[in-house]
Amino acid sequence: MTHIRKAVFPVAGMGTRFLPATKSVPKEMITLVDRPLIQYAVDEARDAGVEEFIFVSAAGKGALEDYFDTAAALETRLQAAGKTEALAALDCTRMAEGALTLLRQSQPLGLGHAVRQARKLIGDEAFAVILPDDVIKSEKGALAQMVEVHRELGGHMVATMDVPRSDISKYGVLDVASEQGRVSRALGLIEKPRADLAPSTKAVIGRYILDRSIFDQLDNLGPGAGGELQLTDAINADVSTVGVHGFTFDGQRFDCGSVQGYVQATTAFAMDRADLQSEYAAFLNEKRQPFRLVA
Ligand code: G1P
């Protein structure tokens, strides 16, 4: 049995890097192979034992609600046409009664502010946060890997990945006290440091298991990097009390908040699909080298 029953999904972001698509489609609905990014995030949470899904959303994100709702007309038509395979493809979009809650983040004040919206729904237990932009391809889900280790360690836990120093300013970064296997104990965390000031190259990736103490820290938080309320700063404030560990997950992470990461993820996930891989590999490997670099 898992001890992490609830997960928060911050889905209020505008996704400007995906304009014009995100003019009318929430970025979490952008499709990797044949399912939207949010589906990968929800599947990973389910795989870790999560039963309650809290979306911190914003105006213009209605497609996310519809996606996890029953599509009565569509299902009736598929049923009547005997399209059982197409019907079965909808199974992953079904939510148990009351399992999905949508909250509005009325102002874009940062990730810390988004997570704070879930305080009442979380109550007194440790919970997960999943950023759907970070898609992790792995045998065992990254969050499930973390849940297992968190059971022993408690406190706050963040997913980590070693990145080149030239990229470190895009991330929350760990000041590492000690490292044992995949687990590092943090002395502190800093959001988007200058590369030359970063305490390490261990970057925070968008998976968190947080103690409920985080909400008190979020209440006391002032604006951090970029003038936003940063989750990283709230976690940092708990380093000497509840404790913070980084967990370097087994898997490949794609930054699907960027177009480059997204197209790479598309290829990686397509190549993993038995029904697509051979034809797609033949296309990519075509001897004629049909790809030309733009001058
Ligand atoms: C957020 C977090 C940052 C983390 C990153 C991972 O930043 O604030 O600490 O390293 O996600 O993707 P964002 O990418 O939203 O700027």
PDB file of C-alpha atoms and ligand atoms in Angstrom:
ATOM      1  CA  MET A   1       0.000   0.000   0.000  1.00  0.00           C
ATOM      2  CA  THR A   2       1.250   3.429  -0.862  1.00  0.00           C
ATOM      3  CA  HIS A   3       1.447   6.174   1.695  1.00  0.00           C
ATOM      4  CA  ILE A   4       1.083   8.856  -1.001  1.00  0.00           C
ATOM      5  CA  ARG A   5      -2.567   9.045  -1.969  1.00  0.00           C
ATOM      6  CA  LYS A   6      -2.822  12.532  -3.403  1.00  0.00           C
ATOM      7  CA  ALA A   7      -1.012  14.365  -6.156  1.00  0.00           C
ATOM      8  CA  VAL A   8      -1.103  17.989  -7.230  1.00  0.00           C
ATOM      9  CA  PHE A   9      -0.691  18.839 -10.914  1.00  0.00           C
ATOM     10  CA  PRO A  10       0.087  22.503 -11.592  1.00  0.00           C
ATOM     11  CA  VAL A  11      -1.544  23.076 -14.986  1.00  0.00           C
ATOM     12  CA  ALA A  12      -2.150  26.815 -15.014  1.00  0.00           C
ATOM     13  CA  GLY A  13       0.855  27.805 -17.163  1.00  0.00           C
ATOM     14  CA  MET A  14       0.273  29.577 -20.466  1.00  0.00           C
ATOM     15  CA  GLY A  15       2.688  27.555 -22.542  1.00  0.00           C
ATOM     16  CA  THR A  16       3.888  30.494 -24.598  1.00  0.00           C
ATOM     17  CA  ARG A  17       6.715  28.409 -26.061  1.00  0.00           C
ATOM     18  CA  PHE A  18       4.083  26.376 -27.896  1.00  0.00           C
ATOM     19  CA  LEU A  19       2.266  29.259 -29.530  1.00  0.00           C
ATOM     20  CA  PRO A  20       0.353  29.296 -31.748  1.00  0.00           C
ATOM     21  CA  ALA A  21      -0.897  25.823 -30.676  1.00  0.00           C
ATOM     22  CA  THR A  22      -1.481  26.961 -27.096  1.00  0.00           C
ATOM     23  CA  LYS A  23      -3.644  29.856 -28.245  1.00  0.00           C
ATOM     24  CA  SER A  24      -6.597  27.487 -27.938  1.00  0.00           C
ATOM     25  CA  VAL A  25      -5.137  24.198 -26.649  1.00  0.00           C
ATOM     26  CA  PRO A  26      -3.789  23.896 -23.094  1.00  0.00           C
ATOM     27  CA  LYS A  27      -0.124  22.895 -23.263  1.00  0.00           C
ATOM     28  CA  GLU A  28      -0.891  19.826 -21.134  1.00  0.00           C
ATOM     29  CA  MET A  29      -3.150  18.641 -23.972  1.00  0.00           C
ATOM     30  CA  ILE A  30      -0.334  18.707 -26.531  1.00  0.00           C
ATOM     31  CA  THR A  31      -0.005  15.194 -27.812  1.00  0.00           C
ATOM     32  CA  LEU A  32       2.972  12.900 -27.484  1.00  0.00           C
ATOM     33  CA  VAL A  33       2.378  10.114 -30.036  1.00  0.00           C
ATOM     34  CA  ASP A  34      -1.332   9.589 -29.331  1.00  0.00           C
ATOM     35  CA  ARG A  35      -1.944  10.859 -25.825  1.00  0.00           C
ATOM     36  CA  PRO A  36      -1.691  14.258 -24.211  1.00  0.00           C
ATOM     37  CA  LEU A  37       1.105  15.178 -21.789  1.00  0.00           C
ATOM     38  CA  ILE A  38      -1.331  15.180 -18.878  1.00  0.00           C
ATOM     39  CA  GLN A  39      -2.095  11.500 -19.484  1.00  0.00           C
ATOM     40  CA  TYR A  40       1.569  10.572 -18.984  1.00  0.00           C
ATOM     41  CA  ALA A  41       1.590  12.505 -15.700  1.00  0.00           C
ATOM     42  CA  VAL A  42      -1.647  10.925 -14.439  1.00  0.00           C
ATOM     43  CA  ASP A  43      -0.478   7.437 -15.444  1.00  0.00           C
ATOM     44  CA  GLU A  44       2.770   7.917 -13.546  1.00  0.00           C
ATOM     45  CA  ALA A  45       0.838   9.027 -10.456  1.00  0.00           C
ATOM     46  CA  ARG A  46      -1.533   6.045 -10.685  1.00  0.00           C
ATOM     47  CA  ASP A  47       1.429   3.744 -11.044  1.00  0.00           C
ATOM     48  CA  ALA A  48       2.754   5.150  -7.744  1.00  0.00           C
ATOM     49  CA  GLY A  49      -0.542   4.443  -5.975  1.00  0.00           C
ATOM     50  CA  VAL A  50      -2.084   7.921  -6.171  1.00  0.00           C
ATOM     51  CA  GLU A  51      -5.890   7.912  -5.956  1.00  0.00           C
ATOM     52  CA  GLU A  52      -6.748  11.612  -5.755  1.00  0.00           C
ATOM     53  CA  PHE A  53      -5.737  14.032  -8.473  1.00  0.00           C
ATOM     54  CA  ILE A  54      -5.761  17.771  -7.865  1.00  0.00           C
ATOM     55  CA  PHE A  55      -5.329  20.007 -10.902  1.00  0.00           C
ATOM     56  CA  VAL A  56      -4.370  23.597 -10.180  1.00  0.00           C
ATOM     57  CA  SER A  57      -5.739  25.144 -13.308  1.00  0.00           C
ATOM     58  CA  ALA A  58      -6.607  28.485 -14.883  1.00  0.00           C
ATOM     59  CA  ALA A  59      -8.941  30.085 -17.384  1.00  0.00           C
ATOM     60  CA  GLY A  60      -8.869  28.524 -20.844  1.00  0.00           C
ATOM     61  CA  LYS A  61      -8.024  25.015 -19.635  1.00  0.00           C
ATOM     62  CA  GLY A  62     -11.474  23.473 -20.080  1.00  0.00           C
ATOM     63  CA  ALA A  63     -10.152  20.799 -22.442  1.00  0.00           C
ATOM     64  CA  LEU A  64      -8.400  19.191 -19.464  1.00  0.00           C
ATOM     65  CA  GLU A  65     -11.703  18.764 -17.624  1.00  0.00           C
ATOM     66  CA  ASP A  66     -13.427  17.373 -20.681  1.00  0.00           C
ATOM     67  CA  TYR A  67     -10.601  14.950 -21.302  1.00  0.00           C
ATOM     68  CA  PHE A  68     -11.090  13.197 -17.956  1.00  0.00           C
ATOM     69  CA  ASP A  69     -14.881  13.307 -18.160  1.00  0.00           C
ATOM     70  CA  THR A  70     -17.134  10.722 -19.813  1.00  0.00           C
ATOM     71  CA  ALA A  71     -17.746  11.481 -23.494  1.00  0.00           C
ATOM     72  CA  ALA A  72     -21.270  10.023 -23.589  1.00  0.00           C
ATOM     73  CA  ALA A  73     -22.068  10.736 -27.255  1.00  0.00           C
ATOM     74  CA  LEU A  74     -18.714   9.447 -28.479  1.00  0.00           C
ATOM     75  CA  GLU A  75     -18.921   6.294 -26.386  1.00  0.00           C
ATOM     76  CA  THR A  76     -22.456   5.509 -27.517  1.00  0.00           C
ATOM     77  CA  ARG A  77     -21.389   5.839 -31.139  1.00  0.00           C
ATOM     78  CA  LEU A  78     -18.305   3.677 -30.699  1.00  0.00           C
ATOM     79  CA  GLN A  79     -20.392   1.067 -28.896  1.00  0.00           C
ATOM     80  CA  ALA A  80     -23.028   1.036 -31.635  1.00  0.00           C
ATOM     81  CA  ALA A  81     -20.321   0.683 -34.284  1.00  0.00           C
ATOM     82  CA  GLY A  82     -18.699  -2.192 -32.380  1.00  0.00           C
ATOM     83  CA  LYS A  83     -15.396  -0.303 -32.151  1.00  0.00           C
ATOM     84  CA  THR A  84     -14.214  -2.022 -29.016  1.00  0.00           C
ATOM     85  CA  GLU A  85     -10.541  -1.141 -29.482  1.00  0.00           C
ATOM     86  CA  ALA A  86     -11.303   2.556 -29.791  1.00  0.00           C
ATOM     87  CA  LEU A  87     -13.512   2.341 -26.714  1.00  0.00           C
ATOM     88  CA  ALA A  88     -10.763   0.620 -24.750  1.00  0.00           C
ATOM     89  CA  ALA A  89      -8.387   3.452 -25.674  1.00  0.00           C
ATOM     90  CA  LEU A  90     -10.563   5.696 -23.506  1.00  0.00           C
ATOM     91  CA  ASP A  91     -10.059   3.593 -20.371  1.00  0.00           C
ATOM     92  CA  CYS A  92      -7.031   5.589 -19.217  1.00  0.00           C
ATOM     93  CA  THR A  93      -9.118   8.778 -19.239  1.00  0.00           C
ATOM     94  CA  ARG A  94     -11.655   7.432 -16.745  1.00  0.00           C
ATOM     95  CA  MET A  95     -11.484   8.765 -13.220  1.00  0.00           C
ATOM     96  CA  ALA A  96     -13.121   7.120 -10.220  1.00  0.00           C
ATOM     97  CA  GLU A  97     -15.983   9.090  -8.675  1.00  0.00           C
ATOM     98  CA  GLY A  98     -14.641  12.159  -6.896  1.00  0.00           C
ATOM     99  CA  ALA A  99     -11.025  11.342  -7.756  1.00  0.00           C
ATOM    100  CA  LEU A 100     -10.387  14.505  -9.748  1.00  0.00           C
ATOM    101  CA  THR A 101     -10.609  17.997  -8.283  1.00  0.00           C
ATOM    102  CA  LEU A 102      -9.936  21.172 -10.214  1.00  0.00           C
ATOM    103  CA  LEU A 103      -8.833  24.347  -8.495  1.00  0.00           C
ATOM    104  CA  ARG A 104      -8.198  27.709 -10.041  1.00  0.00           C
ATOM    105  CA  GLN A 105      -4.988  29.619  -9.525  1.00  0.00           C
ATOM    106  CA  SER A 106      -6.465  33.055 -10.059  1.00  0.00           C
ATOM    107  CA  GLN A 107      -3.118  34.784 -10.574  1.00  0.00           C
ATOM    108  CA  PRO A 108       0.113  33.424 -12.084  1.00  0.00           C
ATOM    109  CA  LEU A 109       2.256  33.990  -8.996  1.00  0.00           C
ATOM    110  CA  GLY A 110       4.531  30.968  -9.355  1.00  0.00           C
ATOM    111  CA  LEU A 111       4.800  27.255  -8.628  1.00  0.00           C
ATOM    112  CA  GLY A 112       4.803  27.764  -4.850  1.00  0.00           C
ATOM    113  CA  HIS A 113       1.583  29.738  -5.129  1.00  0.00           C
ATOM    114  CA  ALA A 114       0.035  27.023  -7.324  1.00  0.00           C
ATOM    115  CA  VAL A 115       0.827  24.280  -4.810  1.00  0.00           C
ATOM    116  CA  ARG A 116      -0.488  26.424  -1.944  1.00  0.00           C
ATOM    117  CA  GLN A 117      -3.958  26.368  -3.523  1.00  0.00           C
ATOM    118  CA  ALA A 118      -4.239  22.667  -2.619  1.00  0.00           C
ATOM    119  CA  ARG A 119      -3.757  23.138   1.134  1.00  0.00           C
ATOM    120  CA  LYS A 120      -7.324  22.323   2.204  1.00  0.00           C
ATOM    121  CA  LEU A 121      -7.596  19.324  -0.097  1.00  0.00           C
ATOM    122  CA  ILE A 122      -4.329  17.805   1.091  1.00  0.00           C
ATOM    123  CA  GLY A 123      -5.041  18.112   4.797  1.00  0.00           C
ATOM    124  CA  ASP A 124      -2.585  16.321   7.029  1.00  0.00           C
ATOM    125  CA  GLU A 125      -0.714  13.929   4.801  1.00  0.00           C
ATOM    126  CA  ALA A 126       2.389  13.825   2.644  1.00  0.00           C
ATOM    127  CA  PHE A 127       1.560  14.275  -1.048  1.00  0.00           C
ATOM    128  CA  ALA A 128       3.117  14.360  -4.487  1.00  0.00           C
ATOM    129  CA  VAL A 129       3.524  17.177  -6.990  1.00  0.00           C
ATOM    130  CA  ILE A 130       3.970  16.348 -10.668  1.00  0.00           C
ATOM    131  CA  LEU A 131       4.888  18.895 -13.314  1.00  0.00           C
ATOM    132  CA  PRO A 132       3.431  17.466 -16.549  1.00  0.00           C
ATOM    133  CA  ASP A 133       6.046  19.328 -18.670  1.00  0.00           C
ATOM    134  CA  ASP A 134       8.687  16.974 -17.340  1.00  0.00           C
ATOM    135  CA  VAL A 135       7.975  13.673 -19.038  1.00  0.00           C
ATOM    136  CA  ILE A 136      10.029  10.771 -17.720  1.00  0.00           C
ATOM    137  CA  LYS A 137      10.387   7.621 -19.745  1.00  0.00           C
ATOM    138  CA  SER A 138      11.321   4.745 -17.494  1.00  0.00           C
ATOM    139  CA  GLU A 139      10.574   1.127 -16.817  1.00  0.00           C
ATOM    140  CA  LYS A 140       9.214   1.802 -13.342  1.00  0.00           C
ATOM    141  CA  GLY A 141       7.541   5.200 -12.975  1.00  0.00           C
ATOM    142  CA  ALA A 142       9.792   7.887 -11.490  1.00  0.00           C
ATOM    143  CA  LEU A 143       7.246   8.768  -8.811  1.00  0.00           C
ATOM    144  CA  ALA A 144       6.821   5.106  -7.845  1.00  0.00           C
ATOM    145  CA  GLN A 145      10.599   4.882  -7.446  1.00  0.00           C
ATOM    146  CA  MET A 146      10.520   7.921  -5.169  1.00  0.00           C
ATOM    147  CA  VAL A 147       7.568   6.686  -3.110  1.00  0.00           C
ATOM    148  CA  GLU A 148       9.480   3.540  -2.253  1.00  0.00           C
ATOM    149  CA  VAL A 149      12.519   5.427  -0.981  1.00  0.00           C
ATOM    150  CA  HIS A 150      10.445   8.124   0.699  1.00  0.00           C
ATOM    151  CA  ARG A 151       8.743   5.493   2.810  1.00  0.00           C
ATOM    152  CA  GLU A 152      12.083   5.033   4.599  1.00  0.00           C
ATOM    153  CA  LEU A 153      13.293   8.626   4.613  1.00  0.00           C
ATOM    154  CA  GLY A 154      10.192  10.808   5.105  1.00  0.00           C
ATOM    155  CA  GLY A 155      10.543  14.593   4.918  1.00  0.00           C
ATOM    156  CA  HIS A 156      10.583  16.325   1.549  1.00  0.00           C
ATOM    157  CA  MET A 157      11.955  14.551  -1.499  1.00  0.00           C
ATOM    158  CA  VAL A 158      12.646  16.016  -4.937  1.00  0.00           C
ATOM    159  CA  ALA A 159      13.526  14.187  -8.126  1.00  0.00           C
ATOM    160  CA  THR A 160      17.020  15.071  -9.307  1.00  0.00           C
ATOM    161  CA  MET A 161      19.137  14.773 -12.399  1.00  0.00           C
ATOM    162  CA  ASP A 162      22.719  15.781 -13.138  1.00  0.00           C
ATOM    163  CA  VAL A 163      22.771  18.410 -15.880  1.00  0.00           C
ATOM    164  CA  PRO A 164      25.624  20.267 -17.603  1.00  0.00           C
ATOM    165  CA  ARG A 165      26.643  23.387 -15.672  1.00  0.00           C
ATOM    166  CA  SER A 166      25.799  25.488 -18.735  1.00  0.00           C
ATOM    167  CA  ASP A 167      22.121  24.494 -18.264  1.00  0.00           C
ATOM    168  CA  ILE A 168      21.913  24.695 -14.483  1.00  0.00           C
ATOM    169  CA  SER A 169      20.325  28.178 -14.346  1.00  0.00           C
ATOM    170  CA  LYS A 170      17.073  26.740 -15.730  1.00  0.00           C
ATOM    171  CA  TYR A 171      16.510  24.665 -12.597  1.00  0.00           C
ATOM    172  CA  GLY A 172      16.153  24.438  -8.862  1.00  0.00           C
ATOM    173  CA  VAL A 173      19.536  23.180  -7.635  1.00  0.00           C
ATOM    174  CA  LEU A 174      20.612  21.129  -4.627  1.00  0.00           C
ATOM    175  CA  ASP A 175      23.421  22.023  -2.293  1.00  0.00           C
ATOM    176  CA  VAL A 176      24.489  18.461  -1.599  1.00  0.00           C
ATOM    177  CA  ALA A 177      25.656  17.465   1.877  1.00  0.00           C
ATOM    178  CA  SER A 178      26.203  13.784   1.129  1.00  0.00           C
ATOM    179  CA  GLU A 179      25.327  11.232  -1.495  1.00  0.00           C
ATOM    180  CA  GLN A 180      24.579   7.545  -1.230  1.00  0.00           C
ATOM    181  CA  GLY A 181      23.566   5.709  -4.388  1.00  0.00           C
ATOM    182  CA  ARG A 182      20.589   7.542  -5.865  1.00  0.00           C
ATOM    183  CA  VAL A 183      19.877   9.545  -2.718  1.00  0.00           C
ATOM    184  CA  SER A 184      21.477  12.821  -1.774  1.00  0.00           C
ATOM    185  CA  ARG A 185      20.872  14.760   1.410  1.00  0.00           C
ATOM    186  CA  ALA A 186      20.413  18.459   0.788  1.00  0.00           C
ATOM    187  CA  LEU A 187      21.988  21.258   2.801  1.00  0.00           C
ATOM    188  CA  GLY A 188      19.875  23.685   0.844  1.00  0.00           C
ATOM    189  CA  LEU A 189      18.146  24.390  -2.463  1.00  0.00           C
ATOM    190  CA  ILE A 190      18.318  27.409  -4.697  1.00  0.00           C
ATOM    191  CA  GLU A 191      16.052  28.310  -7.605  1.00  0.00           C
ATOM    192  CA  LYS A 192      17.687  29.174 -10.929  1.00  0.00           C
ATOM    193  CA  PRO A 193      21.135  30.222  -9.683  1.00  0.00           C
ATOM    194  CA  ARG A 194      23.766  31.796 -11.903  1.00  0.00           C
ATOM    195  CA  ALA A 195      25.862  28.976 -13.379  1.00  0.00           C
ATOM    196  CA  ASP A 196      29.027  30.135 -11.606  1.00  0.00           C
ATOM    197  CA  LEU A 197      27.200  30.341  -8.269  1.00  0.00           C
ATOM    198  CA  ALA A 198      25.322  27.033  -8.459  1.00  0.00           C
ATOM    199  CA  PRO A 199      26.242  24.848  -5.470  1.00  0.00           C
ATOM    200  CA  SER A 200      26.189  21.690  -7.632  1.00  0.00           C
ATOM    201  CA  THR A 201      24.927  20.419 -10.973  1.00  0.00           C
ATOM    202  CA  LYS A 202      22.180  18.349  -9.351  1.00  0.00           C
ATOM    203  CA  ALA A 203      18.968  19.820 -10.788  1.00  0.00           C
ATOM    204  CA  VAL A 204      15.439  19.445  -9.448  1.00  0.00           C
ATOM    205  CA  ILE A 205      13.105  17.734 -11.939  1.00  0.00           C
ATOM    206  CA  GLY A 206       9.333  18.108 -11.669  1.00  0.00           C
ATOM    207  CA  ARG A 207       8.503  15.343  -9.165  1.00  0.00           C
ATOM    208  CA  TYR A 208       8.165  16.088  -5.492  1.00  0.00           C
ATOM    209  CA  ILE A 209       6.972  14.274  -2.382  1.00  0.00           C
ATOM    210  CA  LEU A 210       6.219  16.877   0.234  1.00  0.00           C
ATOM    211  CA  ASP A 211       5.458  16.847   3.903  1.00  0.00           C
ATOM    212  CA  ARG A 212       2.401  18.912   4.838  1.00  0.00           C
ATOM    213  CA  SER A 213       4.777  21.333   6.616  1.00  0.00           C
ATOM    214  CA  ILE A 214       5.355  22.834   3.175  1.00  0.00           C
ATOM    215  CA  PHE A 215       2.096  24.785   3.449  1.00  0.00           C
ATOM    216  CA  ASP A 216       3.314  26.758   6.463  1.00  0.00           C
ATOM    217  CA  GLN A 217       6.488  27.596   4.573  1.00  0.00           C
ATOM    218  CA  LEU A 218       4.465  28.619   1.513  1.00  0.00           C
ATOM    219  CA  ASP A 219       2.392  30.959   3.695  1.00  0.00           C
ATOM    220  CA  ASN A 220       5.510  32.739   4.906  1.00  0.00           C
ATOM    221  CA  LEU A 221       7.177  32.921   1.518  1.00  0.00           C
ATOM    222  CA  GLY A 222       8.184  36.122  -0.230  1.00  0.00           C
ATOM    223  CA  PRO A 223       8.831  36.412  -3.971  1.00  0.00           C
ATOM    224  CA  GLY A 224      11.943  34.589  -5.174  1.00  0.00           C
ATOM    225  CA  ALA A 225      13.571  34.068  -8.579  1.00  0.00           C
ATOM    226  CA  GLY A 226      11.667  35.853 -11.352  1.00  0.00           C
ATOM    227  CA  GLY A 227       9.530  37.638  -8.717  1.00  0.00           C
ATOM    228  CA  GLU A 228       7.483  34.427  -8.237  1.00  0.00           C
ATOM    229  CA  LEU A 229       6.628  32.386  -5.136  1.00  0.00           C
ATOM    230  CA  GLN A 230       9.025  29.512  -5.626  1.00  0.00           C
ATOM    231  CA  LEU A 231       8.328  25.996  -4.345  1.00  0.00           C
ATOM    232  CA  THR A 232      12.101  25.509  -4.171  1.00  0.00           C
ATOM    233  CA  ASP A 233      12.393  28.310  -1.587  1.00  0.00           C
ATOM    234  CA  ALA A 234       9.686  26.759   0.603  1.00  0.00           C
ATOM    235  CA  ILE A 235      11.428  23.378   0.482  1.00  0.00           C
ATOM    236  CA  ASN A 236      14.733  25.052   1.295  1.00  0.00           C
ATOM    237  CA  ALA A 237      13.183  26.607   4.411  1.00  0.00           C
ATOM    238  CA  ASP A 238      12.518  23.093   5.769  1.00  0.00           C
ATOM    239  CA  VAL A 239      16.007  21.695   5.240  1.00  0.00           C
ATOM    240  CA  SER A 240      16.992  21.722   8.912  1.00  0.00           C
ATOM    241  CA  THR A 241      13.562  20.706  10.234  1.00  0.00           C
ATOM    242  CA  VAL A 242      11.793  17.997   8.209  1.00  0.00           C
ATOM    243  CA  GLY A 243      14.841  17.348   6.006  1.00  0.00           C
ATOM    244  CA  VAL A 244      15.188  17.265   2.223  1.00  0.00           C
ATOM    245  CA  HIS A 245      16.512  14.502   0.001  1.00  0.00           C
ATOM    246  CA  GLY A 246      17.147  14.417  -3.724  1.00  0.00           C
ATOM    247  CA  PHE A 247      16.443  11.195  -5.588  1.00  0.00           C
ATOM    248  CA  THR A 248      18.152  10.554  -8.917  1.00  0.00           C
ATOM    249  CA  PHE A 249      15.516   8.483 -10.690  1.00  0.00           C
ATOM    250  CA  ASP A 250      16.207   5.760 -13.216  1.00  0.00           C
ATOM    251  CA  GLY A 251      14.830   6.962 -16.546  1.00  0.00           C
ATOM    252  CA  GLN A 252      15.112   9.516 -19.313  1.00  0.00           C
ATOM    253  CA  ARG A 253      13.591  12.928 -18.767  1.00  0.00           C
ATOM    254  CA  PHE A 254      12.278  15.116 -21.557  1.00  0.00           C
ATOM    255  CA  ASP A 255      11.598  18.811 -21.093  1.00  0.00           C
ATOM    256  CA  CYS A 256       8.269  18.917 -22.883  1.00  0.00           C
ATOM    257  CA  GLY A 257       7.897  22.560 -21.883  1.00  0.00           C
ATOM    258  CA  SER A 258      10.291  23.244 -24.767  1.00  0.00           C
ATOM    259  CA  VAL A 259       9.684  22.391 -28.406  1.00  0.00           C
ATOM    260  CA  GLN A 260      13.115  20.732 -28.683  1.00  0.00           C
ATOM    261  CA  GLY A 261      12.444  18.431 -25.723  1.00  0.00           C
ATOM    262  CA  TYR A 262       8.983  17.685 -27.013  1.00  0.00           C
ATOM    263  CA  VAL A 263      10.061  16.587 -30.496  1.00  0.00           C
ATOM    264  CA  GLN A 264      12.797  14.412 -28.982  1.00  0.00           C
ATOM    265  CA  ALA A 265      10.229  12.838 -26.653  1.00  0.00           C
ATOM    266  CA  THR A 266       7.938  12.174 -29.605  1.00  0.00           C
ATOM    267  CA  THR A 267      10.683  10.177 -31.310  1.00  0.00           C
ATOM    268  CA  ALA A 268      11.692   8.315 -28.145  1.00  0.00           C
ATOM    269  CA  PHE A 269       8.115   7.296 -27.304  1.00  0.00           C
ATOM    270  CA  ALA A 270       7.249   6.388 -30.896  1.00  0.00           C
ATOM    271  CA  MET A 271      10.344   4.189 -31.125  1.00  0.00           C
ATOM    272  CA  ASP A 272       9.140   2.387 -28.030  1.00  0.00           C
ATOM    273  CA  ARG A 273       5.843   1.379 -29.583  1.00  0.00           C
ATOM    274  CA  ALA A 274       5.718  -2.056 -31.171  1.00  0.00           C
ATOM    275  CA  ASP A 275       3.037  -0.920 -33.637  1.00  0.00           C
ATOM    276  CA  LEU A 276       5.060   2.075 -34.865  1.00  0.00           C
ATOM    277  CA  GLN A 277       8.729   1.369 -34.403  1.00  0.00           C
ATOM    278  CA  SER A 278       9.795  -0.568 -37.487  1.00  0.00           C
ATOM    279  CA  GLU A 279       8.235   1.754 -40.059  1.00  0.00           C
ATOM    280  CA  TYR A 280       9.317   4.840 -38.122  1.00  0.00           C
ATOM    281  CA  ALA A 281      12.877   3.561 -37.705  1.00  0.00           C
ATOM    282  CA  ALA A 282      13.025   2.869 -41.450  1.00  0.00           C
ATOM    283  CA  PHE A 283      11.873   6.425 -42.093  1.00  0.00           C
ATOM    284  CA  LEU A 284      14.488   7.901 -39.736  1.00  0.00           C
ATOM    285  CA  ASN A 285      17.255   5.708 -41.123  1.00  0.00           C
ATOM    286  CA  GLU A 286      16.453   6.238 -44.770  1.00  0.00           C
ATOM    287  CA  LYS A 287      19.744   6.211 -46.669  1.00  0.00           C
ATOM    288  CA  ARG A 288      18.766   9.175 -48.799  1.00  0.00           C
ATOM    289  CA  GLN A 289      19.227  11.470 -45.795  1.00  0.00           C
ATOM    290  CA  PRO A 290      16.102  13.467 -46.508  1.00  0.00           C
ATOM    291  CA  PHE A 291      16.764  15.869 -43.613  1.00  0.00           C
ATOM    292  CA  ARG A 292      18.436  19.137 -44.508  1.00  0.00           C
ATOM    293  CA  LEU A 293      19.555  21.728 -42.010  1.00  0.00           C
ATOM    294  CA  VAL A 294      17.985  25.129 -42.406  1.00  0.00           C
ATOM    295  CA  ALA A 295      20.663  27.567 -43.610  1.00  0.00           C
TER     296      ALA A 295
HETATM  297  C1  G1P B   1      10.305  24.413 -12.247  1.00  0.00           C
HETATM  298  C2  G1P B   1      10.907  24.508 -10.843  1.00  0.00           C
HETATM  299  C3  G1P B   1      12.401  24.210 -10.880  1.00  0.00           C
HETATM  300  C4  G1P B   1      12.629  22.846 -11.519  1.00  0.00           C
HETATM  301  C5  G1P B   1      11.965  22.788 -12.912  1.00  0.00           C
HETATM  302  C6  G1P B   1      12.049  21.374 -13.478  1.00  0.00           C
HETATM  303  O1  G1P B   1      10.853  25.453 -13.025  1.00  0.00           O
HETATM  304  O2  G1P B   1      10.679  25.817 -10.329  1.00  0.00           O
HETATM  305  O3  G1P B   1      12.930  24.209  -9.582  1.00  0.00           O
HETATM  306  O4  G1P B   1      14.014  22.614 -11.626  1.00  0.00           O
HETATM  307  O5  G1P B   1      10.579  23.152 -12.847  1.00  0.00           O
HETATM  308  O6  G1P B   1      11.495  21.299 -14.743  1.00  0.00           O
HETATM  309  P1  G1P B   1      10.218  25.922 -14.448  1.00  0.00           P
HETATM  310  O7  G1P B   1      10.730  24.962 -15.475  1.00  0.00           O
HETATM  311  O8  G1P B   1       8.743  25.877 -14.294  1.00  0.00           O
HETATM  312  O9  G1P B   1      10.740  27.308 -14.670  1.00  0.00           O
END
